[in-house]
PDB file of C-alpha atoms and ligand atoms in Angstrom:
ATOM      1  CA  MET A1388       0.000   0.000   0.000  1.00 34.00           C
ATOM      2  CA  SER A1389       1.454   3.354  -0.939  1.00 36.00           C
ATOM      3  CA  VAL A1390       0.066   6.462   0.650  1.00 38.00           C
ATOM      4  CA  HIS A1391       1.513   9.845   1.525  1.00 40.00           C
ATOM      5  CA  ALA A1392       0.977   9.673   5.269  1.00 39.00           C
ATOM      6  CA  PRO A1393       0.012   7.059   7.849  1.00 36.00           C
ATOM      7  CA  LEU A1394      -3.587   5.872   7.551  1.00 41.00           C
ATOM      8  CA  ALA A1395      -3.960   5.379  11.272  1.00 36.00           C
ATOM      9  CA  ASP A1396      -4.439   8.150  13.866  1.00 36.00           C
ATOM     10  CA  ALA A1397      -2.449  11.248  13.018  1.00 38.00           C
ATOM     11  CA  PRO A1398      -1.915  13.572  15.984  1.00 36.00           C
ATOM     12  CA  ALA A1399      -3.735  16.878  15.766  1.00 40.00           C
ATOM     13  CA  ALA A1400      -0.589  18.855  16.551  1.00 39.00           C
ATOM     14  CA  GLY A1401      -0.952  22.606  16.502  1.00 44.00           C
ATOM     15  CA  ALA A1402      -4.508  22.942  17.761  1.00 51.00           C
ATOM     16  CA  ASP A1403      -4.953  24.833  21.029  1.00 48.00           C
ATOM     17  CA  ASN A1404      -6.889  22.074  22.718  1.00 49.00           C
ATOM     18  CA  GLY A1405      -5.288  19.152  20.909  1.00 54.00           C
ATOM     19  CA  ARG A1406      -8.226  19.084  18.483  1.00 66.00           C
ATOM     20  CA  TYR A1407      -9.003  21.293  15.556  1.00 75.00           C
ATOM     21  CA  ASP A1408     -12.082  23.223  16.351  1.00 87.00           C
ATOM     22  CA  GLY A1409     -15.093  22.661  14.145  1.00 95.00           C
ATOM     23  CA  ALA A1410     -18.771  22.824  15.082  1.00 95.00           C
ATOM     24  CA  SER A1411     -19.528  20.300  17.837  1.00 93.00           C
ATOM     25  CA  MET A1412     -21.622  17.173  17.337  1.00 94.00           C
ATOM     26  CA  ASP A1413     -24.343  18.766  19.491  1.00 94.00           C
ATOM     27  CA  ALA A1414     -24.517  21.832  17.269  1.00 94.00           C
ATOM     28  CA  ILE A1415     -24.609  19.712  14.108  1.00 94.00           C
ATOM     29  CA  GLN A1416     -27.299  17.435  15.528  1.00 95.00           C
ATOM     30  CA  GLN A1417     -29.445  20.384  16.586  1.00 93.00           C
ATOM     31  CA  HIS A1418     -29.757  21.263  12.918  1.00 95.00           C
ATOM     32  CA  TYR A1419     -29.605  17.998  10.987  1.00 96.00           C
ATOM     33  CA  ASP A1420     -31.481  15.795  13.467  1.00 95.00           C
ATOM     34  CA  LEU A1421     -34.469  18.139  13.479  1.00 97.00           C
ATOM     35  CA  SER A1422     -36.676  15.752  11.494  1.00 97.00           C
ATOM     36  CA  ASN A1423     -35.968  13.703   8.371  1.00 97.00           C
ATOM     37  CA  ASP A1424     -39.609  14.072   7.324  1.00 98.00           C
ATOM     38  CA  PHE A1425     -39.351  17.849   7.570  1.00 98.00           C
ATOM     39  CA  TYR A1426     -36.279  18.015   5.309  1.00 98.00           C
ATOM     40  CA  ALA A1427     -37.900  15.559   2.885  1.00 98.00           C
ATOM     41  CA  LEU A1428     -40.746  18.062   2.360  1.00 98.00           C
ATOM     42  CA  TRP A1429     -38.524  20.556   0.565  1.00 98.00           C
ATOM     43  CA  LEU A1430     -35.098  19.177  -0.358  1.00 98.00           C
ATOM     44  CA  GLY A1431     -36.247  17.281  -3.418  1.00 95.00           C
ATOM     45  CA  ARG A1432     -35.857  13.655  -4.459  1.00 95.00           C
ATOM     46  CA  SER A1433     -32.070  13.453  -4.023  1.00 95.00           C
ATOM     47  CA  MET A1434     -32.303  14.860  -0.463  1.00 97.00           C
ATOM     48  CA  ALA A1435     -29.234  16.924  -1.355  1.00 98.00           C
ATOM     49  CA  TYR A1436     -28.848  19.741   1.160  1.00 98.00           C
ATOM     50  CA  SER A1437     -26.330  21.706  -0.883  1.00 98.00           C
ATOM     51  CA  CYS A1438     -26.225  23.958  -3.914  1.00 98.00           C
ATOM     52  CA  ALA A1439     -27.348  22.373  -7.182  1.00 98.00           C
ATOM     53  CA  MET A1440     -25.774  23.022 -10.582  1.00 98.00           C
ATOM     54  CA  TRP A1441     -28.326  24.562 -12.922  1.00 98.00           C
ATOM     55  CA  SER A1442     -28.446  24.503 -16.680  1.00 98.00           C
ATOM     56  CA  GLY A1443     -30.940  26.804 -18.405  1.00 95.00           C
ATOM     57  CA  PRO A1444     -34.262  28.271 -17.281  1.00 95.00           C
ATOM     58  CA  GLU A1445     -36.278  25.065 -17.781  1.00 95.00           C
ATOM     59  CA  ASP A1446     -34.085  22.950 -15.496  1.00 98.00           C
ATOM     60  CA  ASP A1447     -35.579  21.330 -12.393  1.00 97.00           C
ATOM     61  CA  LEU A1448     -34.101  20.845  -8.924  1.00 98.00           C
ATOM     62  CA  ASP A1449     -33.662  17.073  -9.118  1.00 97.00           C
ATOM     63  CA  ALA A1450     -31.817  17.205 -12.453  1.00 98.00           C
ATOM     64  CA  ALA A1451     -29.669  20.093 -11.201  1.00 98.00           C
ATOM     65  CA  GLN A1452     -28.703  18.164  -8.053  1.00 98.00           C
ATOM     66  CA  LEU A1453     -27.622  15.134 -10.079  1.00 98.00           C
ATOM     67  CA  ARG A1454     -25.624  17.405 -12.427  1.00 98.00           C
ATOM     68  CA  LYS A1455     -23.812  18.780  -9.358  1.00 98.00           C
ATOM     69  CA  PHE A1456     -22.993  15.264  -8.130  1.00 98.00           C
ATOM     70  CA  ASP A1457     -21.708  14.287 -11.605  1.00 98.00           C
ATOM     71  CA  TYR A1458     -19.540  17.399 -11.886  1.00 98.00           C
ATOM     72  CA  LEU A1459     -17.821  16.697  -8.564  1.00 98.00           C
ATOM     73  CA  VAL A1460     -17.560  12.926  -9.134  1.00 98.00           C
ATOM     74  CA  GLU A1461     -15.980  13.380 -12.569  1.00 98.00           C
ATOM     75  CA  GLY A1462     -13.752  16.181 -11.271  1.00 98.00           C
ATOM     76  CA  ALA A1463     -12.517  13.923  -8.479  1.00 98.00           C
ATOM     77  CA  ARG A1464     -11.931  11.187 -11.114  1.00 98.00           C
ATOM     78  CA  ALA A1465     -14.133   8.904  -9.035  1.00 98.00           C
ATOM     79  CA  THR A1466     -16.059   7.247 -11.885  1.00 98.00           C
ATOM     80  CA  GLY A1467     -15.329   3.507 -11.819  1.00 97.00           C
ATOM     81  CA  ALA A1468     -13.286   3.870  -8.610  1.00 97.00           C
ATOM     82  CA  ARG A1469     -13.112   1.165  -5.991  1.00 96.00           C
ATOM     83  CA  ARG A1470     -13.295   3.279  -2.836  1.00 96.00           C
ATOM     84  CA  VAL A1471     -14.576   6.829  -2.363  1.00 97.00           C
ATOM     85  CA  LEU A1472     -14.896   8.807   0.877  1.00 98.00           C
ATOM     86  CA  ASP A1473     -17.857  11.213   1.233  1.00 98.00           C
ATOM     87  CA  VAL A1474     -17.115  13.614   4.111  1.00 98.00           C
ATOM     88  CA  GLY A1475     -20.422  15.031   5.350  1.00 98.00           C
ATOM     89  CA  CYS A1476     -22.619  12.559   3.465  1.00 98.00           C
ATOM     90  CA  GLY A1477     -25.983  13.985   4.535  1.00 98.00           C
ATOM     91  CA  TRP A1478     -28.892  11.794   3.503  1.00 98.00           C
ATOM     92  CA  GLY A1479     -26.796   9.798   1.054  1.00 96.00           C
ATOM     93  CA  GLY A1480     -27.711  11.280  -2.344  1.00 97.00           C
ATOM     94  CA  LEU A1481     -24.098  11.311  -3.540  1.00 97.00           C
ATOM     95  CA  ARG A1482     -23.605   7.702  -2.443  1.00 96.00           C
ATOM     96  CA  GLU A1483     -26.581   6.599  -4.546  1.00 95.00           C
ATOM     97  CA  ARG A1484     -25.207   8.417  -7.577  1.00 96.00           C
ATOM     98  CA  LEU A1485     -21.685   7.021  -7.076  1.00 96.00           C
ATOM     99  CA  VAL A1486     -22.899   3.445  -6.807  1.00 94.00           C
ATOM    100  CA  GLY A1487     -25.845   3.589  -9.235  1.00 93.00           C
ATOM    101  CA  THR A1488     -24.380   5.665 -12.077  1.00 96.00           C
ATOM    102  CA  HIS A1489     -20.622   5.867 -11.574  1.00 97.00           C
ATOM    103  CA  ARG A1490     -20.036   2.169 -10.761  1.00 95.00           C
ATOM    104  CA  VAL A1491     -18.125   2.868  -7.541  1.00 96.00           C
ATOM    105  CA  GLU A1492     -17.705  -0.323  -5.502  1.00 94.00           C
ATOM    106  CA  GLN A1493     -17.458   1.087  -2.008  1.00 95.00           C
ATOM    107  CA  VAL A1494     -18.560   4.442  -0.641  1.00 96.00           C
ATOM    108  CA  VAL A1495     -17.731   5.377   2.931  1.00 97.00           C
ATOM    109  CA  GLY A1496     -19.894   8.204   4.268  1.00 97.00           C
ATOM    110  CA  LEU A1497     -19.202  10.312   7.355  1.00 98.00           C
ATOM    111  CA  THR A1498     -21.836  12.413   9.097  1.00 98.00           C
ATOM    112  CA  LEU A1499     -22.343  13.751  12.614  1.00 97.00           C
ATOM    113  CA  SER A1500     -26.096  13.225  12.392  1.00 98.00           C
ATOM    114  CA  ASP A1501     -27.737  10.042  13.720  1.00 97.00           C
ATOM    115  CA  SER A1502     -30.933  10.740  11.742  1.00 98.00           C
ATOM    116  CA  GLN A1503     -29.025  11.038   8.480  1.00 97.00           C
ATOM    117  CA  ALA A1504     -27.130   7.801   9.147  1.00 97.00           C
ATOM    118  CA  GLU A1505     -30.390   5.985   9.915  1.00 96.00           C
ATOM    119  CA  TRP A1506     -31.920   7.333   6.702  1.00 96.00           C
ATOM    120  CA  VAL A1507     -28.955   6.130   4.624  1.00 95.00           C
ATOM    121  CA  ARG A1508     -28.849   2.690   6.240  1.00 93.00           C
ATOM    122  CA  ALA A1509     -32.588   2.208   5.733  1.00 92.00           C
ATOM    123  CA  ARG A1510     -32.312   2.857   2.000  1.00 87.00           C
ATOM    124  CA  ALA A1511     -28.968   1.369   1.076  1.00 79.00           C
ATOM    125  CA  SER A1512     -28.436  -2.065  -0.356  1.00 70.00           C
ATOM    126  CA  ASP A1513     -25.420  -4.201   0.605  1.00 62.00           C
ATOM    127  CA  GLY A1514     -22.032  -2.670   1.148  1.00 63.00           C
ATOM    128  CA  VAL A1515     -23.140   0.641   2.626  1.00 75.00           C
ATOM    129  CA  GLU A1516     -20.710   2.082   5.124  1.00 92.00           C
ATOM    130  CA  VAL A1517     -21.936   5.161   6.923  1.00 96.00           C
ATOM    131  CA  HIS A1518     -20.323   6.303  10.153  1.00 97.00           C
ATOM    132  CA  VAL A1519     -21.521   8.867  12.651  1.00 97.00           C
ATOM    133  CA  GLN A1520     -18.004  10.141  12.978  1.00 97.00           C
ATOM    134  CA  ASP A1521     -16.027  13.359  12.791  1.00 97.00           C
ATOM    135  CA  TRP A1522     -13.449  13.315   9.998  1.00 97.00           C
ATOM    136  CA  LEU A1523     -10.894  14.027  12.750  1.00 96.00           C
ATOM    137  CA  ASP A1524     -11.589  10.550  14.137  1.00 96.00           C
ATOM    138  CA  HIS A1525     -11.636   8.717  10.817  1.00 97.00           C
ATOM    139  CA  THR A1526      -8.924   6.057  10.507  1.00 97.00           C
ATOM    140  CA  PRO A1527      -9.421   4.029   7.332  1.00 96.00           C
ATOM    141  CA  THR A1528      -7.511   0.794   6.941  1.00 89.00           C
ATOM    142  CA  GLU A1529      -7.268   1.105   3.152  1.00 96.00           C
ATOM    143  CA  PRO A1530      -6.626   4.160   0.959  1.00 97.00           C
ATOM    144  CA  TYR A1531      -9.322   5.913  -1.028  1.00 98.00           C
ATOM    145  CA  ASP A1532      -9.285   6.629  -4.762  1.00 98.00           C
ATOM    146  CA  ALA A1533     -11.090   9.940  -4.268  1.00 98.00           C
ATOM    147  CA  VAL A1534     -12.552  12.147  -1.553  1.00 98.00           C
ATOM    148  CA  ILE A1535     -15.671  14.282  -2.069  1.00 98.00           C
ATOM    149  CA  SER A1536     -17.089  16.732   0.456  1.00 98.00           C
ATOM    150  CA  ILE A1537     -20.195  18.762  -0.316  1.00 98.00           C
ATOM    151  CA  GLY A1538     -21.572  21.439   1.972  1.00 98.00           C
ATOM    152  CA  ALA A1539     -19.679  20.257   5.061  1.00 98.00           C
ATOM    153  CA  PHE A1540     -16.558  22.441   4.988  1.00 98.00           C
ATOM    154  CA  GLU A1541     -18.664  25.300   6.421  1.00 97.00           C
ATOM    155  CA  HIS A1542     -18.674  23.349   9.712  1.00 97.00           C
ATOM    156  CA  PHE A1543     -14.947  22.604   9.923  1.00 97.00           C
ATOM    157  CA  ALA A1544     -13.990  25.826  11.750  1.00 96.00           C
ATOM    158  CA  ARG A1545     -15.967  27.048  14.715  1.00 94.00           C
ATOM    159  CA  GLU A1546     -17.429  30.542  14.660  1.00 92.00           C
ATOM    160  CA  GLY A1547     -15.124  33.215  16.092  1.00 92.00           C
ATOM    161  CA  LEU A1548     -11.728  31.600  15.470  1.00 95.00           C
ATOM    162  CA  THR A1549      -8.895  33.726  14.123  1.00 95.00           C
ATOM    163  CA  ARG A1550      -8.039  33.425  10.457  1.00 96.00           C
ATOM    164  CA  ALA A1551      -4.841  31.561  11.404  1.00 96.00           C
ATOM    165  CA  ALA A1552      -6.797  29.027  13.483  1.00 95.00           C
ATOM    166  CA  ARG A1553      -9.309  28.501  10.658  1.00 96.00           C
ATOM    167  CA  VAL A1554      -6.558  27.945   8.130  1.00 97.00           C
ATOM    168  CA  ALA A1555      -4.899  25.496  10.554  1.00 96.00           C
ATOM    169  CA  ALA A1556      -8.152  23.522  10.829  1.00 97.00           C
ATOM    170  CA  TYR A1557      -8.551  23.401   7.035  1.00 98.00           C
ATOM    171  CA  ARG A1558      -4.890  22.424   6.659  1.00 97.00           C
ATOM    172  CA  GLU A1559      -5.458  19.550   9.064  1.00 97.00           C
ATOM    173  CA  PHE A1560      -8.425  18.406   6.984  1.00 98.00           C
ATOM    174  CA  PHE A1561      -6.385  18.486   3.782  1.00 98.00           C
ATOM    175  CA  THR A1562      -3.454  16.737   5.455  1.00 98.00           C
ATOM    176  CA  ARG A1563      -5.718  13.925   6.628  1.00 97.00           C
ATOM    177  CA  CYS A1564      -7.345  13.618   3.206  1.00 98.00           C
ATOM    178  CA  ARG A1565      -4.039  13.399   1.420  1.00 98.00           C
ATOM    179  CA  GLY A1566      -2.924  10.725   3.867  1.00 98.00           C
ATOM    180  CA  TRP A1567      -6.008   8.676   3.012  1.00 98.00           C
ATOM    181  CA  LEU A1568      -5.694   9.071  -0.756  1.00 98.00           C
ATOM    182  CA  ARG A1569      -3.652   7.121  -3.259  1.00 96.00           C
ATOM    183  CA  PRO A1570      -0.822   9.194  -4.780  1.00 93.00           C
ATOM    184  CA  GLY A1571      -2.186  11.699  -7.296  1.00 93.00           C
ATOM    185  CA  GLY A1572      -5.717  11.190  -5.926  1.00 98.00           C
ATOM    186  CA  ARG A1573      -8.172  14.057  -6.046  1.00 98.00           C
ATOM    187  CA  ILE A1574     -10.535  15.758  -3.676  1.00 98.00           C
ATOM    188  CA  ALA A1575     -13.644  17.635  -4.807  1.00 98.00           C
ATOM    189  CA  ILE A1576     -15.021  20.198  -2.382  1.00 98.00           C
ATOM    190  CA  GLN A1577     -18.118  22.325  -2.551  1.00 98.00           C
ATOM    191  CA  THR A1578     -18.525  24.989   0.106  1.00 98.00           C
ATOM    192  CA  ASN A1579     -20.154  28.325   0.762  1.00 98.00           C
ATOM    193  CA  ILE A1580     -17.596  31.115   0.938  1.00 98.00           C
ATOM    194  CA  LYS A1581     -17.736  34.619   2.328  1.00 95.00           C
ATOM    195  CA  GLY A1582     -18.395  37.237  -0.309  1.00 90.00           C
ATOM    196  CA  ASN A1583     -15.805  39.696   0.927  1.00 77.00           C
ATOM    197  CA  ASN A1584     -16.166  42.222  -1.875  1.00 84.00           C
ATOM    198  CA  VAL A1585     -19.558  43.769  -1.098  1.00 86.00           C
ATOM    199  CA  ARG A1586     -20.480  46.004   1.826  1.00 89.00           C
ATOM    200  CA  MET A1587     -23.414  44.658   3.873  1.00 90.00           C
ATOM    201  CA  ASP A1588     -26.458  46.638   4.918  1.00 91.00           C
ATOM    202  CA  ARG A1589     -27.978  46.369   8.418  1.00 93.00           C
ATOM    203  CA  GLN A1590     -30.659  43.878   7.399  1.00 93.00           C
ATOM    204  CA  THR A1591     -28.051  41.531   5.906  1.00 92.00           C
ATOM    205  CA  VAL A1592     -25.940  41.721   9.072  1.00 92.00           C
ATOM    206  CA  ALA A1593     -29.037  41.007  11.206  1.00 95.00           C
ATOM    207  CA  ASP A1594     -30.035  38.050   9.012  1.00 95.00           C
ATOM    208  CA  LEU A1595     -26.535  36.572   9.076  1.00 93.00           C
ATOM    209  CA  LEU A1596     -26.411  36.893  12.867  1.00 94.00           C
ATOM    210  CA  PHE A1597     -29.801  35.221  13.109  1.00 97.00           C
ATOM    211  CA  ILE A1598     -28.521  32.340  10.950  1.00 96.00           C
ATOM    212  CA  ILE A1599     -25.375  31.947  13.082  1.00 93.00           C
ATOM    213  CA  GLU A1600     -27.375  32.058  16.326  1.00 94.00           C
ATOM    214  CA  ARG A1601     -30.472  30.063  15.390  1.00 96.00           C
ATOM    215  CA  ILE A1602     -29.792  27.909  12.315  1.00 96.00           C
ATOM    216  CA  PHE A1603     -26.123  26.927  11.948  1.00 95.00           C
ATOM    217  CA  THR A1604     -24.782  27.439  15.453  1.00 94.00           C
ATOM    218  CA  GLU A1605     -21.012  27.317  16.005  1.00 94.00           C
ATOM    219  CA  SER A1606     -20.199  27.311  12.280  1.00 95.00           C
ATOM    220  CA  GLU A1607     -18.351  29.939  10.271  1.00 94.00           C
ATOM    221  CA  ILE A1608     -18.166  30.089   6.502  1.00 96.00           C
ATOM    222  CA  PRO A1609     -14.594  30.224   5.138  1.00 97.00           C
ATOM    223  CA  ALA A1610     -13.090  32.781   2.812  1.00 97.00           C
ATOM    224  CA  LEU A1611     -11.942  31.224  -0.459  1.00 98.00           C
ATOM    225  CA  SER A1612      -8.374  32.337   0.267  1.00 97.00           C
ATOM    226  CA  GLU A1613      -8.455  30.403   3.578  1.00 98.00           C
ATOM    227  CA  VAL A1614      -9.501  27.201   1.837  1.00 98.00           C
ATOM    228  CA  ILE A1615      -6.743  27.580  -0.746  1.00 98.00           C
ATOM    229  CA  GLN A1616      -4.136  28.531   1.874  1.00 98.00           C
ATOM    230  CA  GLY A1617      -5.087  25.487   3.933  1.00 98.00           C
ATOM    231  CA  SER A1618      -4.424  23.246   0.940  1.00 98.00           C
ATOM    232  CA  GLU A1619      -1.061  24.698  -0.124  1.00 98.00           C
ATOM    233  CA  ARG A1620       1.801  22.203  -0.456  1.00 97.00           C
ATOM    234  CA  ILE A1621      -0.701  19.373   0.100  1.00 98.00           C
ATOM    235  CA  PHE A1622      -2.954  19.698  -2.956  1.00 98.00           C
ATOM    236  CA  ASP A1623      -2.622  21.456  -6.307  1.00 98.00           C
ATOM    237  CA  VAL A1624      -5.636  23.470  -7.383  1.00 98.00           C
ATOM    238  CA  VAL A1625      -7.058  21.968 -10.580  1.00 98.00           C
ATOM    239  CA  SER A1626     -10.055  24.299 -10.856  1.00 98.00           C
ATOM    240  CA  VAL A1627     -12.260  26.667  -8.857  1.00 98.00           C
ATOM    241  CA  ARG A1628     -15.767  27.854  -9.773  1.00 98.00           C
ATOM    242  CA  ASN A1629     -17.831  30.404  -7.920  1.00 98.00           C
ATOM    243  CA  ASP A1630     -21.572  29.914  -8.550  1.00 98.00           C
ATOM    244  CA  PRO A1631     -23.549  32.193  -6.192  1.00 98.00           C
ATOM    245  CA  ASP A1632     -26.521  32.417  -8.563  1.00 98.00           C
ATOM    246  CA  HIS A1633     -26.817  28.626  -8.491  1.00 98.00           C
ATOM    247  CA  TYR A1634     -27.259  28.731  -4.717  1.00 98.00           C
ATOM    248  CA  ALA A1635     -29.735  31.626  -4.862  1.00 98.00           C
ATOM    249  CA  ARG A1636     -31.858  29.533  -7.247  1.00 98.00           C
ATOM    250  CA  THR A1637     -31.489  26.380  -5.123  1.00 98.00           C
ATOM    251  CA  CYS A1638     -32.559  28.195  -1.929  1.00 98.00           C
ATOM    252  CA  ALA A1639     -35.484  29.799  -3.769  1.00 98.00           C
ATOM    253  CA  GLN A1640     -36.661  26.330  -4.822  1.00 98.00           C
ATOM    254  CA  TRP A1641     -36.301  24.982  -1.270  1.00 98.00           C
ATOM    255  CA  LEU A1642     -38.229  27.959   0.103  1.00 98.00           C
ATOM    256  CA  ASP A1643     -40.959  27.387  -2.449  1.00 98.00           C
ATOM    257  CA  GLY A1644     -41.168  23.710  -1.435  1.00 98.00           C
ATOM    258  CA  LEU A1645     -41.293  24.608   2.248  1.00 98.00           C
ATOM    259  CA  ARG A1646     -44.067  27.160   1.692  1.00 98.00           C
ATOM    260  CA  ARG A1647     -46.100  24.733  -0.416  1.00 98.00           C
ATOM    261  CA  ASN A1648     -45.872  22.225   2.454  1.00 98.00           C
ATOM    262  CA  ARG A1649     -46.181  24.731   5.299  1.00 98.00           C
ATOM    263  CA  GLU A1650     -49.033  23.003   7.100  1.00 98.00           C
ATOM    264  CA  ARG A1651     -47.225  19.674   7.327  1.00 98.00           C
ATOM    265  CA  ALA A1652     -43.917  21.401   8.107  1.00 98.00           C
ATOM    266  CA  LEU A1653     -45.447  23.184  11.100  1.00 98.00           C
ATOM    267  CA  GLU A1654     -46.919  19.896  12.338  1.00 98.00           C
ATOM    268  CA  LEU A1655     -43.434  18.388  12.227  1.00 98.00           C
ATOM    269  CA  VAL A1656     -41.293  21.165  13.725  1.00 98.00           C
ATOM    270  CA  GLY A1657     -43.716  23.689  15.220  1.00 98.00           C
ATOM    271  CA  GLU A1658     -44.617  27.291  14.375  1.00 98.00           C
ATOM    272  CA  GLU A1659     -41.435  28.921  15.625  1.00 97.00           C
ATOM    273  CA  GLN A1660     -38.978  26.669  13.842  1.00 97.00           C
ATOM    274  CA  GLY A1661     -41.045  26.608  10.653  1.00 98.00           C
ATOM    275  CA  ALA A1662     -40.985  30.410  10.560  1.00 98.00           C
ATOM    276  CA  GLU A1663     -37.241  30.472  11.285  1.00 98.00           C
ATOM    277  CA  TYR A1664     -36.493  28.146   8.379  1.00 98.00           C
ATOM    278  CA  GLU A1665     -38.567  30.329   6.040  1.00 98.00           C
ATOM    279  CA  ARG A1666     -36.669  33.395   7.220  1.00 98.00           C
ATOM    280  CA  TYR A1667     -33.280  31.673   6.818  1.00 98.00           C
ATOM    281  CA  LEU A1668     -33.987  30.400   3.300  1.00 98.00           C
ATOM    282  CA  SER A1669     -35.502  33.666   2.159  1.00 98.00           C
ATOM    283  CA  ALA A1670     -32.572  35.719   3.535  1.00 97.00           C
ATOM    284  CA  THR A1671     -30.063  33.333   2.007  1.00 98.00           C
ATOM    285  CA  VAL A1672     -31.485  33.822  -1.491  1.00 98.00           C
ATOM    286  CA  GLY A1673     -30.674  37.522  -1.098  1.00 97.00           C
ATOM    287  CA  HIS A1674     -27.203  36.878   0.363  1.00 96.00           C
ATOM    288  CA  PHE A1675     -26.179  34.968  -2.758  1.00 97.00           C
ATOM    289  CA  GLU A1676     -27.909  37.361  -5.156  1.00 97.00           C
ATOM    290  CA  ARG A1677     -26.109  40.336  -3.601  1.00 95.00           C
ATOM    291  CA  ARG A1678     -22.784  38.420  -3.396  1.00 96.00           C
ATOM    292  CA  HIS A1679     -22.524  38.516   0.385  1.00 95.00           C
ATOM    293  CA  LEU A1680     -22.005  34.788   0.003  1.00 97.00           C
ATOM    294  CA  GLY A1681     -20.372  32.798  -2.774  1.00 97.00           C
ATOM    295  CA  LEU A1682     -20.438  29.111  -3.668  1.00 98.00           C
ATOM    296  CA  ALA A1683     -17.087  27.515  -4.409  1.00 98.00           C
ATOM    297  CA  ARG A1684     -16.616  24.206  -6.203  1.00 98.00           C
ATOM    298  CA  LEU A1685     -12.964  23.192  -5.993  1.00 98.00           C
ATOM    299  CA  LEU A1686     -11.107  20.314  -7.585  1.00 98.00           C
ATOM    300  CA  LEU A1687      -7.720  19.580  -6.025  1.00 98.00           C
ATOM    301  CA  GLU A1688      -5.045  16.982  -6.751  1.00 98.00           C
ATOM    302  CA  ALA A1689      -2.604  15.544  -4.208  1.00 97.00           C
ATOM    303  CA  VAL A1690       0.995  16.729  -4.647  1.00 95.00           C
TER     304      VAL A1690
HETATM  305  C1  SAM B2954     -25.267  20.660   4.576  1.00 50.32           C
HETATM  306  S1  SAM B2954     -25.035  18.959   4.957  1.00 50.32           S
HETATM  307  C2  SAM B2954     -24.539  18.389   3.341  1.00 50.32           C
HETATM  308  C3  SAM B2954     -24.854  16.936   3.151  1.00 50.32           C
HETATM  309  C4  SAM B2954     -24.542  16.364   1.788  1.00 50.32           C
HETATM  310  N1  SAM B2954     -23.140  16.419   1.474  1.00 50.32           N
HETATM  311  C5  SAM B2954     -25.380  16.993   0.708  1.00 50.32           C
HETATM  312  O1  SAM B2954     -24.828  17.601  -0.197  1.00 50.32           O
HETATM  313  O2  SAM B2954     -26.589  16.846   0.778  1.00 50.32           O
HETATM  314  C6  SAM B2954     -23.521  18.930   5.930  1.00 50.32           C
HETATM  315  C7  SAM B2954     -23.060  17.547   6.350  1.00 50.32           C
HETATM  316  O3  SAM B2954     -21.758  17.653   6.957  1.00 50.32           O
HETATM  317  C8  SAM B2954     -21.714  16.804   8.077  1.00 50.32           C
HETATM  318  N2  SAM B2954     -20.602  17.252   8.945  1.00 50.32           N
HETATM  319  C9  SAM B2954     -20.424  18.461   9.510  1.00 50.32           C
HETATM  320  N3  SAM B2954     -19.272  18.489  10.225  1.00 50.32           N
HETATM  321  C10 SAM B2954     -18.703  17.261  10.097  1.00 50.32           C
HETATM  322  C11 SAM B2954     -17.518  16.659  10.598  1.00 50.32           C
HETATM  323  N4  SAM B2954     -16.657  17.334  11.368  1.00 50.32           N
HETATM  324  N5  SAM B2954     -17.253  15.367  10.264  1.00 50.32           N
HETATM  325  C12 SAM B2954     -18.109  14.663   9.479  1.00 50.32           C
HETATM  326  N6  SAM B2954     -19.258  15.193   8.960  1.00 50.32           N
HETATM  327  C13 SAM B2954     -19.550  16.459   9.277  1.00 50.32           C
HETATM  328  C14 SAM B2954     -23.112  16.908   8.658  1.00 50.32           C
HETATM  329  O4  SAM B2954     -23.372  15.860   9.560  1.00 50.32           O
HETATM  330  C15 SAM B2954     -23.943  16.855   7.361  1.00 50.32           C
HETATM  331  O5  SAM B2954     -24.101  15.510   6.975  1.00 50.32           O
END
């Protein structure tokens, strides 16, 4: 077996508390364990909880989600691969696409959500491997051909860290991934990024604070430069796309789905939380439209 770094436990040297500081399992579960039935009302057939990749005005959400999966799978050169790691696997939409369309033999999914893991296990045929496990604790016994991580990077650095501490956390993630990959293997990452080029108005600041306090607690979205800096000397950048309009359209579709199913949604999560999700999705459409947020899709190759 030839890999760049040991596959077993690598020490988290350099972190203040011995661990790199992402959102805690409690914070992640507060959001993702809310109710599978609630999320199923508005996420669409693939249950992808991440930006889709749209093509033309007639496109629909399900097709756009599959296009996104295919873009990242092909970019990671995972088609026909034996083993692929999905960091932050959500409700398993990528796994289904990897196995069903891209002929991948083995997909290992990591999530911090018990409800998501149950959902995946209930739907998967033989060979499914989903772990309720932080990537920091992942110790594979065999290398992977590719790593894909969609919409999880936003949770890898806790809100309020310094830039240096965030970059250190991202660097640790990339170091681990390279250690798990075969030489020359690729990682495909999709993540929200801060849109640092536009001044925010008061309403935008208030909405972002509300989202940090009530929706995605403990998480802080990276700047693109932090992601790239964290990967330097570990991965080469193959390509970067920024698709904020794709996320505005995705959130608008989710909001539409949630509103169409409001009655059932309120039965599942209650008035207060239903209203908060409508506010969060509606505000987020505007954040992407006005470029307060961006959506990065990065393809990187191990050096
Ligand atoms: C927005 S969801 C995206 C899910 C999926 N990739 C998709 O596109 O639908 C974020 C996922 O990241 C996972 N996650 C967050 N922090 C994590 C960590 N430190 N280790 C493993 N998974 C993590 C969550 O449990 C959740 O499954």
